[in-house]
């Protein structure tokens, strides 16, 4: 029989589980919780659907590099103790050589992605962690951001279990198994992350095939400055459509007069551009080009500007096209969101 006890958690306790202030505030607002399972479900929803990129990066920054201890003044005693415990297996198996190599790869990783290498280290040896760090180093920034968010959620789950273990009876504490939030939650993690990156307003459970009326333009964008570890704010953006005599522009280039300006704008403090086109049910099929004035944003950067050319077919005219730009120190990446 399930206990009728209510578990109350405050912001400080939640910050020890996840270093995002927004996460802690929203979780505390939902307190008390009936059981740990309900708490984990709420935490998963808030982390992937409500915490913005600032919150993700804030949580990442609370963690020390693997092999180092966090600052008590920055994260608090409980966070520091849990972090030390989670790294205990790695530290017991470490040698001076592996620790030195780990330090060097941690620095390379942070230089490339803009945030600390994050992994649920509990029970992992130094060799395992180092191998995973090297493997993930080759990822594109958008892929690595998703993986880091998932690792943070694993850490949060484990720490919530510790928190509730201290607050509840032994019987209640044993209800939780860290790797089994629910099958559906696990399946939906990547889609929730993708939704988080492309829109903070898409939370309906409707199937895509139902094609509801739009509440935003069919083409949108979002810029993340992975080098600085924050959204790319104040970047000039323009969207153009191909209207030249040829069906589509050719490589290495066509008559530049074939491009027609659709709209222009500038990214806000969250890195999202103001509307670049009107809200229409069906976007006109064709070839589009979205350009970013990265040279003005970062005059010392490698790219004076970045242009992304993409095509929308007749069968896709009711879909949404989100074209994010992720800037790294010596490169950039993009992908097609929805």
C-alpha positions as YAML, in Angstrom:
chain: A
units: angstrom
residues:
- id: 1
  name: UNK
  ca: [0.00, 0.00, 0.00]
- id: 2
  name: UNK
  ca: [1.42, 3.38, -0.97]
- id: 3
  name: UNK
  ca: [2.25, 5.75, 1.83]
- id: 4
  name: UNK
  ca: [0.13, 8.87, 2.19]
- id: 5
  name: UNK
  ca: [3.14, 10.88, 3.42]
- id: 6
  name: UNK
  ca: [4.04, 14.06, 1.56]
- id: 7
  name: UNK
  ca: [7.69, 14.88, 0.91]
- id: 8
  name: UNK
  ca: [8.59, 18.56, 1.11]
- id: 9
  name: UNK
  ca: [11.73, 19.82, -0.63]
- id: 10
  name: UNK
  ca: [13.12, 23.35, -0.70]
- id: 11
  name: UNK
  ca: [15.21, 25.22, -3.27]
- id: 12
  name: UNK
  ca: [18.53, 24.70, -1.48]
- id: 13
  name: UNK
  ca: [17.98, 20.93, -1.36]
- id: 14
  name: UNK
  ca: [17.04, 20.88, -5.04]
- id: 15
  name: UNK
  ca: [20.07, 22.97, -6.01]
- id: 16
  name: UNK
  ca: [22.20, 20.23, -4.48]
- id: 17
  name: UNK
  ca: [20.56, 17.86, -6.96]
- id: 18
  name: UNK
  ca: [20.78, 20.14, -10.00]
- id: 19
  name: UNK
  ca: [22.59, 23.48, -10.18]
- id: 20
  name: UNK
  ca: [19.92, 25.24, -12.26]
- id: 21
  name: UNK
  ca: [18.16, 27.97, -10.28]
- id: 22
  name: UNK
  ca: [15.09, 27.78, -12.53]
- id: 23
  name: UNK
  ca: [14.88, 24.01, -12.06]
- id: 24
  name: UNK
  ca: [15.08, 24.37, -8.27]
- id: 25
  name: UNK
  ca: [12.46, 27.11, -8.13]
- id: 26
  name: UNK
  ca: [9.95, 25.27, -10.32]
- id: 27
  name: UNK
  ca: [10.42, 21.98, -8.48]
- id: 28
  name: UNK
  ca: [10.04, 23.69, -5.10]
- id: 29
  name: UNK
  ca: [6.82, 25.29, -6.34]
- id: 30
  name: UNK
  ca: [5.39, 21.78, -6.97]
- id: 31
  name: UNK
  ca: [6.39, 20.50, -3.52]
- id: 32
  name: UNK
  ca: [5.21, 18.50, -1.58]
- id: 33
  name: UNK
  ca: [5.41, 15.27, -3.58]
- id: 34
  name: UNK
  ca: [3.53, 12.04, -2.88]
- id: 35
  name: UNK
  ca: [6.47, 9.75, -3.69]
- id: 36
  name: UNK
  ca: [9.83, 9.66, -5.38]
- id: 37
  name: UNK
  ca: [8.45, 8.38, -8.67]
- id: 38
  name: UNK
  ca: [6.24, 11.46, -8.96]
- id: 39
  name: UNK
  ca: [9.22, 13.66, -8.10]
- id: 40
  name: UNK
  ca: [11.38, 12.13, -10.85]
- id: 41
  name: UNK
  ca: [8.62, 12.53, -13.43]
- id: 42
  name: UNK
  ca: [8.21, 16.20, -12.47]
- id: 43
  name: UNK
  ca: [11.96, 16.77, -12.53]
- id: 44
  name: UNK
  ca: [12.29, 15.20, -15.99]
- id: 45
  name: UNK
  ca: [9.50, 17.34, -17.41]
- id: 46
  name: UNK
  ca: [10.86, 20.56, -15.92]
- id: 47
  name: UNK
  ca: [14.45, 19.86, -16.99]
- id: 48
  name: UNK
  ca: [13.70, 19.00, -20.60]
- id: 49
  name: UNK
  ca: [10.62, 21.16, -21.28]
- id: 50
  name: UNK
  ca: [10.83, 24.24, -19.06]
- id: 51
  name: UNK
  ca: [14.45, 24.98, -18.19]
- id: 52
  name: UNK
  ca: [16.02, 27.09, -20.94]
- id: 53
  name: UNK
  ca: [19.56, 26.97, -22.31]
- id: 54
  name: UNK
  ca: [20.76, 29.41, -19.65]
- id: 55
  name: UNK
  ca: [19.51, 26.95, -17.03]
- id: 56
  name: UNK
  ca: [21.22, 24.00, -18.67]
- id: 57
  name: UNK
  ca: [24.56, 25.80, -18.82]
- id: 58
  name: UNK
  ca: [24.15, 27.05, -15.24]
- id: 59
  name: UNK
  ca: [23.66, 23.45, -14.07]
- id: 60
  name: UNK
  ca: [26.66, 22.25, -16.08]
- id: 61
  name: UNK
  ca: [28.88, 24.98, -14.62]
- id: 62
  name: UNK
  ca: [28.11, 23.84, -11.05]
- id: 63
  name: UNK
  ca: [30.03, 20.62, -11.65]
- id: 64
  name: UNK
  ca: [33.80, 20.34, -11.18]
- id: 65
  name: UNK
  ca: [35.95, 18.70, -13.79]
- id: 66
  name: UNK
  ca: [36.27, 14.97, -13.18]
- id: 67
  name: UNK
  ca: [39.18, 14.57, -10.78]
- id: 68
  name: UNK
  ca: [38.65, 17.94, -9.09]
- id: 69
  name: UNK
  ca: [36.58, 19.08, -6.12]
- id: 70
  name: UNK
  ca: [33.84, 21.71, -6.45]
- id: 71
  name: UNK
  ca: [34.07, 25.01, -4.60]
- id: 72
  name: UNK
  ca: [31.96, 24.93, -1.44]
- id: 73
  name: UNK
  ca: [31.21, 28.63, -1.79]
- id: 74
  name: UNK
  ca: [29.80, 28.01, -5.27]
- id: 75
  name: UNK
  ca: [27.66, 24.89, -4.86]
- id: 76
  name: UNK
  ca: [27.21, 24.23, -1.14]
- id: 77
  name: UNK
  ca: [28.33, 21.43, 1.15]
- id: 78
  name: UNK
  ca: [25.75, 18.81, 0.11]
- id: 79
  name: UNK
  ca: [26.46, 19.20, -3.62]
- id: 80
  name: UNK
  ca: [30.21, 18.96, -2.94]
- id: 81
  name: UNK
  ca: [29.83, 15.83, -0.79]
- id: 82
  name: UNK
  ca: [27.65, 14.09, -3.37]
- id: 83
  name: UNK
  ca: [30.00, 15.05, -6.19]
- id: 84
  name: UNK
  ca: [32.96, 13.66, -4.28]
- id: 85
  name: UNK
  ca: [31.09, 10.42, -3.58]
- id: 86
  name: UNK
  ca: [30.09, 10.00, -7.23]
- id: 87
  name: UNK
  ca: [33.71, 10.32, -8.29]
- id: 88
  name: UNK
  ca: [35.04, 7.98, -5.57]
- id: 89
  name: UNK
  ca: [35.37, 4.92, -7.84]
- id: 90
  name: UNK
  ca: [37.23, 6.98, -10.43]
- id: 91
  name: UNK
  ca: [39.57, 8.44, -7.83]
- id: 92
  name: UNK
  ca: [40.36, 5.03, -6.31]
- id: 93
  name: UNK
  ca: [41.32, 3.67, -9.73]
- id: 94
  name: UNK
  ca: [43.26, 6.76, -10.83]
- id: 95
  name: UNK
  ca: [47.00, 7.00, -11.35]
- id: 96
  name: UNK
  ca: [49.08, 10.14, -11.74]
- id: 97
  name: UNK
  ca: [49.28, 9.41, -15.47]
- id: 98
  name: UNK
  ca: [45.53, 8.96, -16.01]
- id: 99
  name: UNK
  ca: [44.74, 12.02, -13.88]
- id: 100
  name: UNK
  ca: [47.12, 14.13, -15.96]
- id: 101
  name: UNK
  ca: [45.59, 12.83, -19.19]
- id: 102
  name: UNK
  ca: [42.11, 13.45, -17.81]
- id: 103
  name: UNK
  ca: [43.04, 17.04, -16.95]
- id: 104
  name: UNK
  ca: [44.37, 17.65, -20.46]
- id: 105
  name: UNK
  ca: [41.31, 16.17, -22.18]
- id: 106
  name: UNK
  ca: [38.95, 18.08, -19.86]
- id: 107
  name: UNK
  ca: [40.64, 21.31, -20.98]
- id: 108
  name: UNK
  ca: [40.38, 20.35, -24.66]
- id: 109
  name: UNK
  ca: [36.70, 19.47, -24.25]
- id: 110
  name: UNK
  ca: [35.82, 22.76, -22.54]
- id: 111
  name: UNK
  ca: [37.71, 24.71, -25.18]
- id: 112
  name: UNK
  ca: [35.68, 23.03, -27.94]
- id: 113
  name: UNK
  ca: [32.21, 22.96, -26.38]
- id: 114
  name: UNK
  ca: [32.25, 25.82, -23.88]
- id: 115
  name: UNK
  ca: [31.19, 23.79, -20.83]
- id: 116
  name: UNK
  ca: [32.64, 21.14, -18.53]
- id: 117
  name: UNK
  ca: [32.61, 17.47, -19.59]
- id: 118
  name: UNK
  ca: [29.59, 16.01, -17.82]
- id: 119
  name: UNK
  ca: [29.05, 12.32, -17.10]
- id: 120
  name: UNK
  ca: [27.22, 10.37, -14.42]
- id: 121
  name: UNK
  ca: [30.47, 9.16, -12.84]
- id: 122
  name: UNK
  ca: [28.98, 6.95, -10.14]
- id: 123
  name: UNK
  ca: [30.61, 3.50, -10.29]
- id: 124
  name: UNK
  ca: [32.88, 4.37, -13.25]
- id: 125
  name: UNK
  ca: [36.66, 4.02, -13.27]
- id: 126
  name: UNK
  ca: [39.01, 6.73, -14.48]
- id: 127
  name: UNK
  ca: [39.82, 4.67, -17.57]
- id: 128
  name: UNK
  ca: [36.11, 4.36, -18.44]
- id: 129
  name: UNK
  ca: [35.51, 8.08, -18.00]
- id: 130
  name: UNK
  ca: [38.58, 9.00, -20.03]
- id: 131
  name: UNK
  ca: [37.54, 6.68, -22.86]
- id: 132
  name: UNK
  ca: [34.04, 8.21, -22.91]
- id: 133
  name: UNK
  ca: [35.47, 11.74, -22.89]
- id: 134
  name: UNK
  ca: [37.65, 10.95, -25.92]
- id: 135
  name: UNK
  ca: [34.74, 9.34, -27.74]
- id: 136
  name: UNK
  ca: [32.39, 12.26, -27.14]
- id: 137
  name: UNK
  ca: [35.00, 14.86, -28.05]
- id: 138
  name: UNK
  ca: [34.41, 14.10, -31.74]
- id: 139
  name: UNK
  ca: [30.68, 14.91, -31.47]
- id: 140
  name: UNK
  ca: [29.07, 17.94, -33.05]
- id: 141
  name: UNK
  ca: [28.17, 20.64, -30.47]
- id: 142
  name: UNK
  ca: [24.41, 20.06, -30.78]
- id: 143
  name: UNK
  ca: [24.84, 16.32, -30.19]
- id: 144
  name: UNK
  ca: [27.11, 16.90, -27.20]
- id: 145
  name: UNK
  ca: [24.70, 19.42, -25.68]
- id: 146
  name: UNK
  ca: [21.96, 16.77, -25.80]
- id: 147
  name: UNK
  ca: [24.20, 14.13, -24.23]
- id: 148
  name: UNK
  ca: [25.31, 16.49, -21.45]
- id: 149
  name: UNK
  ca: [21.67, 17.30, -20.66]
- id: 150
  name: UNK
  ca: [20.87, 13.60, -20.41]
- id: 151
  name: UNK
  ca: [23.87, 12.98, -18.13]
- id: 152
  name: UNK
  ca: [22.77, 15.85, -15.90]
- id: 153
  name: UNK
  ca: [19.33, 14.26, -15.60]
- id: 154
  name: UNK
  ca: [20.89, 10.94, -14.58]
- id: 155
  name: UNK
  ca: [22.86, 12.74, -11.86]
- id: 156
  name: UNK
  ca: [19.72, 14.57, -10.73]
- id: 157
  name: UNK
  ca: [17.79, 11.29, -10.46]
- id: 158
  name: UNK
  ca: [20.47, 9.73, -8.29]
- id: 159
  name: UNK
  ca: [20.68, 12.76, -6.03]
- id: 160
  name: UNK
  ca: [16.92, 13.01, -5.64]
- id: 161
  name: UNK
  ca: [17.00, 9.38, -4.54]
- id: 162
  name: UNK
  ca: [19.64, 10.24, -1.93]
- id: 163
  name: UNK
  ca: [17.65, 13.25, -0.78]
- id: 164
  name: UNK
  ca: [14.44, 11.27, -0.36]
- id: 165
  name: UNK
  ca: [16.29, 8.38, 1.24]
- id: 166
  name: UNK
  ca: [17.27, 10.76, 4.00]
- id: 167
  name: UNK
  ca: [13.75, 12.15, 4.27]
- id: 168
  name: UNK
  ca: [11.73, 8.96, 4.22]
- id: 169
  name: UNK
  ca: [11.64, 5.50, 5.73]
- id: 170
  name: UNK
  ca: [13.78, 2.73, 4.29]
- id: 171
  name: UNK
  ca: [10.74, 1.14, 2.67]
- id: 172
  name: UNK
  ca: [9.79, 4.32, 0.85]
- id: 173
  name: UNK
  ca: [13.36, 4.95, -0.25]
- id: 174
  name: UNK
  ca: [13.67, 1.54, -1.87]
- id: 175
  name: UNK
  ca: [10.83, 2.30, -4.27]
- id: 176
  name: UNK
  ca: [13.29, 4.00, -6.62]
- id: 177
  name: UNK
  ca: [15.58, 2.36, -9.18]
- id: 178
  name: UNK
  ca: [17.76, 5.07, -10.82]
- id: 179
  name: UNK
  ca: [17.72, 3.63, -14.33]
- id: 180
  name: UNK
  ca: [13.97, 3.12, -14.57]
- id: 181
  name: UNK
  ca: [12.20, 6.45, -14.57]
- id: 182
  name: UNK
  ca: [9.61, 4.94, -16.94]
- id: 183
  name: UNK
  ca: [10.00, 3.40, -20.38]
- id: 184
  name: UNK
  ca: [8.16, 6.27, -22.03]
- id: 185
  name: UNK
  ca: [10.29, 8.92, -20.32]
- id: 186
  name: UNK
  ca: [13.44, 7.26, -21.60]
- id: 187
  name: UNK
  ca: [12.08, 6.98, -25.15]
- id: 188
  name: UNK
  ca: [11.00, 10.61, -25.16]
- id: 189
  name: UNK
  ca: [14.23, 12.15, -23.84]
- id: 190
  name: UNK
  ca: [15.80, 13.05, -27.19]
- id: 191
  name: UNK
  ca: [12.55, 14.42, -28.58]
- id: 192
  name: UNK
  ca: [12.08, 16.50, -25.43]
- id: 193
  name: UNK
  ca: [15.60, 17.92, -25.79]
- id: 194
  name: UNK
  ca: [14.99, 18.74, -29.45]
- id: 195
  name: UNK
  ca: [11.72, 20.46, -28.53]
- id: 196
  name: UNK
  ca: [13.54, 22.41, -25.84]
- id: 197
  name: UNK
  ca: [16.13, 23.69, -28.30]
- id: 198
  name: UNK
  ca: [13.68, 24.69, -31.00]
- id: 199
  name: UNK
  ca: [10.67, 26.03, -29.12]
- id: 200
  name: UNK
  ca: [9.55, 26.60, -25.58]
- id: 201
  name: UNK
  ca: [5.90, 26.58, -26.59]
- id: 202
  name: UNK
  ca: [5.41, 23.17, -28.22]
- id: 203
  name: UNK
  ca: [3.96, 21.04, -25.41]
- id: 204
  name: UNK
  ca: [0.80, 19.66, -26.94]
- id: 205
  name: UNK
  ca: [0.32, 15.93, -27.35]
- id: 206
  name: UNK
  ca: [-1.13, 16.16, -30.83]
- id: 207
  name: UNK
  ca: [0.29, 13.95, -33.54]
- id: 208
  name: UNK
  ca: [2.21, 15.69, -36.33]
- id: 209
  name: UNK
  ca: [-0.13, 14.32, -38.93]
- id: 210
  name: UNK
  ca: [-2.98, 16.39, -37.49]
- id: 211
  name: UNK
  ca: [-1.22, 19.57, -38.80]
- id: 212
  name: UNK
  ca: [-2.78, 22.11, -36.38]
- id: 213
  name: UNK
  ca: [-2.91, 25.75, -37.42]
- id: 214
  name: UNK
  ca: [0.40, 27.49, -36.90]
- id: 215
  name: UNK
  ca: [1.08, 29.79, -33.97]
- id: 216
  name: UNK
  ca: [4.52, 30.83, -35.30]
- id: 217
  name: UNK
  ca: [6.17, 31.37, -38.71]
- id: 218
  name: UNK
  ca: [7.03, 28.20, -40.64]
- id: 219
  name: UNK
  ca: [10.78, 29.05, -40.63]
- id: 220
  name: UNK
  ca: [12.54, 30.03, -37.40]
- id: 221
  name: UNK
  ca: [16.08, 30.06, -36.01]
- id: 222
  name: UNK
  ca: [18.04, 30.08, -32.78]
- id: 223
  name: UNK
  ca: [21.75, 30.77, -32.19]
- id: 224
  name: UNK
  ca: [23.87, 29.20, -29.44]
- id: 225
  name: UNK
  ca: [27.39, 30.47, -28.77]
- id: 226
  name: UNK
  ca: [29.07, 27.24, -27.66]
- id: 227
  name: UNK
  ca: [32.44, 28.96, -27.23]
- id: 228
  name: UNK
  ca: [31.05, 31.45, -24.73]
- id: 229
  name: UNK
  ca: [28.58, 29.00, -23.22]
- id: 230
  name: UNK
  ca: [25.51, 31.19, -23.77]
- id: 231
  name: UNK
  ca: [22.88, 32.07, -26.41]
- id: 232
  name: UNK
  ca: [24.07, 34.18, -29.33]
- id: 233
  name: UNK
  ca: [22.30, 37.49, -28.69]
- id: 234
  name: UNK
  ca: [22.21, 40.51, -30.99]
- id: 235
  name: UNK
  ca: [23.14, 38.64, -34.19]
- id: 236
  name: UNK
  ca: [21.66, 40.06, -37.40]
- id: 237
  name: UNK
  ca: [19.73, 37.45, -39.39]
- id: 238
  name: UNK
  ca: [18.08, 37.53, -42.80]
- id: 239
  name: UNK
  ca: [15.93, 35.02, -44.66]
- id: 240
  name: UNK
  ca: [15.82, 34.88, -48.47]
- id: 241
  name: UNK
  ca: [13.93, 32.80, -51.02]
- id: 242
  name: UNK
  ca: [15.24, 31.71, -54.44]
- id: 243
  name: UNK
  ca: [13.23, 33.30, -57.22]
- id: 244
  name: UNK
  ca: [15.78, 33.02, -60.05]
- id: 245
  name: UNK
  ca: [15.20, 31.65, -63.58]
- id: 246
  name: UNK
  ca: [16.65, 28.26, -62.60]
- id: 247
  name: UNK
  ca: [14.53, 25.88, -60.48]
- id: 248
  name: UNK
  ca: [17.16, 26.05, -57.74]
- id: 249
  name: UNK
  ca: [20.56, 27.73, -57.25]
- id: 250
  name: UNK
  ca: [23.56, 25.70, -58.36]
- id: 251
  name: UNK
  ca: [26.96, 25.18, -56.82]
- id: 252
  name: UNK
  ca: [29.29, 27.12, -56.67]
- id: 253
  name: UNK
  ca: [26.77, 29.88, -57.22]
- id: 254
  name: UNK
  ca: [24.06, 31.39, -59.39]
- id: 255
  name: UNK
  ca: [23.06, 34.90, -60.26]
- id: 256
  name: UNK
  ca: [22.84, 36.62, -56.84]
- id: 257
  name: UNK
  ca: [19.87, 38.62, -58.07]
- id: 258
  name: UNK
  ca: [17.87, 35.39, -57.93]
- id: 259
  name: UNK
  ca: [17.60, 35.72, -54.17]
- id: 260
  name: UNK
  ca: [14.65, 37.72, -52.79]
- id: 261
  name: UNK
  ca: [14.58, 39.01, -49.22]
- id: 262
  name: UNK
  ca: [11.77, 37.49, -47.16]
- id: 263
  name: UNK
  ca: [12.56, 39.10, -43.82]
- id: 264
  name: UNK
  ca: [15.32, 40.16, -41.45]
- id: 265
  name: UNK
  ca: [15.83, 40.64, -37.76]
- id: 266
  name: UNK
  ca: [18.13, 40.19, -34.80]
- id: 267
  name: UNK
  ca: [18.41, 37.51, -32.13]
- id: 268
  name: UNK
  ca: [17.15, 38.30, -28.64]
- id: 269
  name: UNK
  ca: [18.82, 37.53, -25.29]
- id: 270
  name: UNK
  ca: [17.81, 33.87, -25.62]
- id: 271
  name: UNK
  ca: [19.39, 33.67, -29.09]
- id: 272
  name: UNK
  ca: [16.03, 33.48, -30.88]
- id: 273
  name: UNK
  ca: [15.32, 35.68, -33.88]
- id: 274
  name: UNK
  ca: [12.24, 37.85, -34.18]
- id: 275
  name: UNK
  ca: [9.80, 36.60, -36.91]
- id: 276
  name: UNK
  ca: [11.50, 36.44, -40.30]
- id: 277
  name: UNK
  ca: [8.26, 35.82, -42.21]
- id: 278
  name: UNK
  ca: [4.51, 35.92, -41.72]
- id: 279
  name: UNK
  ca: [2.54, 33.12, -40.10]
- id: 280
  name: UNK
  ca: [0.99, 31.11, -42.95]
- id: 281
  name: UNK
  ca: [-0.57, 27.66, -42.95]
- id: 282
  name: UNK
  ca: [1.44, 26.52, -45.99]
- id: 283
  name: UNK
  ca: [4.92, 27.80, -46.75]
- id: 284
  name: UNK
  ca: [5.75, 28.25, -50.44]
- id: 285
  name: UNK
  ca: [7.88, 25.28, -51.58]
- id: 286
  name: UNK
  ca: [11.31, 26.19, -52.86]
- id: 287
  name: UNK
  ca: [14.90, 26.95, -51.85]
- id: 288
  name: UNK
  ca: [15.64, 29.26, -48.94]
- id: 289
  name: UNK
  ca: [18.78, 30.84, -47.52]
- id: 290
  name: UNK
  ca: [19.19, 32.02, -43.95]
- id: 291
  name: UNK
  ca: [22.27, 34.14, -43.19]
- id: 292
  name: UNK
  ca: [23.87, 35.26, -39.93]
- id: 293
  name: UNK
  ca: [26.15, 38.29, -39.52]
- id: 294
  name: UNK
  ca: [28.68, 36.44, -37.37]
- id: 295
  name: UNK
  ca: [31.49, 38.82, -38.33]
- id: 296
  name: UNK
  ca: [29.74, 41.74, -36.66]
- id: 297
  name: UNK
  ca: [28.89, 39.57, -33.64]
- id: 298
  name: UNK
  ca: [32.51, 38.41, -33.27]
- id: 299
  name: UNK
  ca: [34.90, 40.56, -35.37]
- id: 300
  name: UNK
  ca: [37.88, 38.36, -34.46]
- id: 301
  name: UNK
  ca: [36.07, 35.17, -35.35]
- id: 302
  name: UNK
  ca: [36.84, 32.88, -38.29]
- id: 303
  name: UNK
  ca: [33.58, 33.41, -40.21]
- id: 304
  name: UNK
  ca: [32.60, 36.90, -41.48]
- id: 305
  name: UNK
  ca: [29.10, 35.51, -42.06]
- id: 306
  name: UNK
  ca: [27.35, 32.14, -42.22]
- id: 307
  name: UNK
  ca: [24.69, 31.18, -44.79]
- id: 308
  name: UNK
  ca: [22.63, 28.00, -44.72]
- id: 309
  name: UNK
  ca: [20.73, 26.99, -47.87]
- id: 310
  name: UNK
  ca: [17.89, 24.47, -47.64]
- id: 311
  name: UNK
  ca: [14.98, 23.24, -49.73]
- id: 312
  name: UNK
  ca: [11.30, 22.78, -48.82]
- id: 313
  name: UNK
  ca: [9.32, 20.39, -51.01]
- id: 314
  name: UNK
  ca: [5.61, 20.37, -51.84]
- id: 315
  name: UNK
  ca: [5.01, 17.53, -49.39]
- id: 316
  name: UNK
  ca: [6.67, 19.53, -46.59]
- id: 317
  name: UNK
  ca: [4.82, 22.83, -46.95]
- id: 318
  name: UNK
  ca: [2.74, 22.30, -43.79]
- id: 319
  name: UNK
  ca: [5.75, 21.41, -41.67]
- id: 320
  name: UNK
  ca: [7.79, 23.69, -39.41]
- id: 321
  name: UNK
  ca: [11.46, 24.29, -40.21]
- id: 322
  name: UNK
  ca: [13.74, 25.34, -37.39]
- id: 323
  name: UNK
  ca: [17.30, 26.07, -38.51]
- id: 324
  name: UNK
  ca: [19.51, 26.58, -35.43]
- id: 325
  name: UNK
  ca: [23.12, 27.74, -35.61]
- id: 326
  name: UNK
  ca: [25.66, 26.49, -33.08]
- id: 327
  name: UNK
  ca: [28.87, 28.52, -33.06]
- id: 328
  name: UNK
  ca: [32.12, 26.94, -31.85]
- id: 329
  name: UNK
  ca: [35.59, 28.58, -31.68]
- id: 330
  name: UNK
  ca: [36.67, 27.33, -35.13]
- id: 331
  name: UNK
  ca: [33.50, 26.06, -36.71]
- id: 332
  name: UNK
  ca: [29.75, 25.89, -36.63]
- id: 333
  name: UNK
  ca: [27.03, 23.28, -37.02]
- id: 334
  name: UNK
  ca: [23.35, 23.16, -37.76]
- id: 335
  name: UNK
  ca: [20.56, 20.66, -38.13]
- id: 336
  name: UNK
  ca: [16.93, 20.62, -39.15]
- id: 337
  name: UNK
  ca: [14.58, 20.93, -36.19]
- id: 338
  name: UNK
  ca: [10.82, 20.68, -36.44]
...
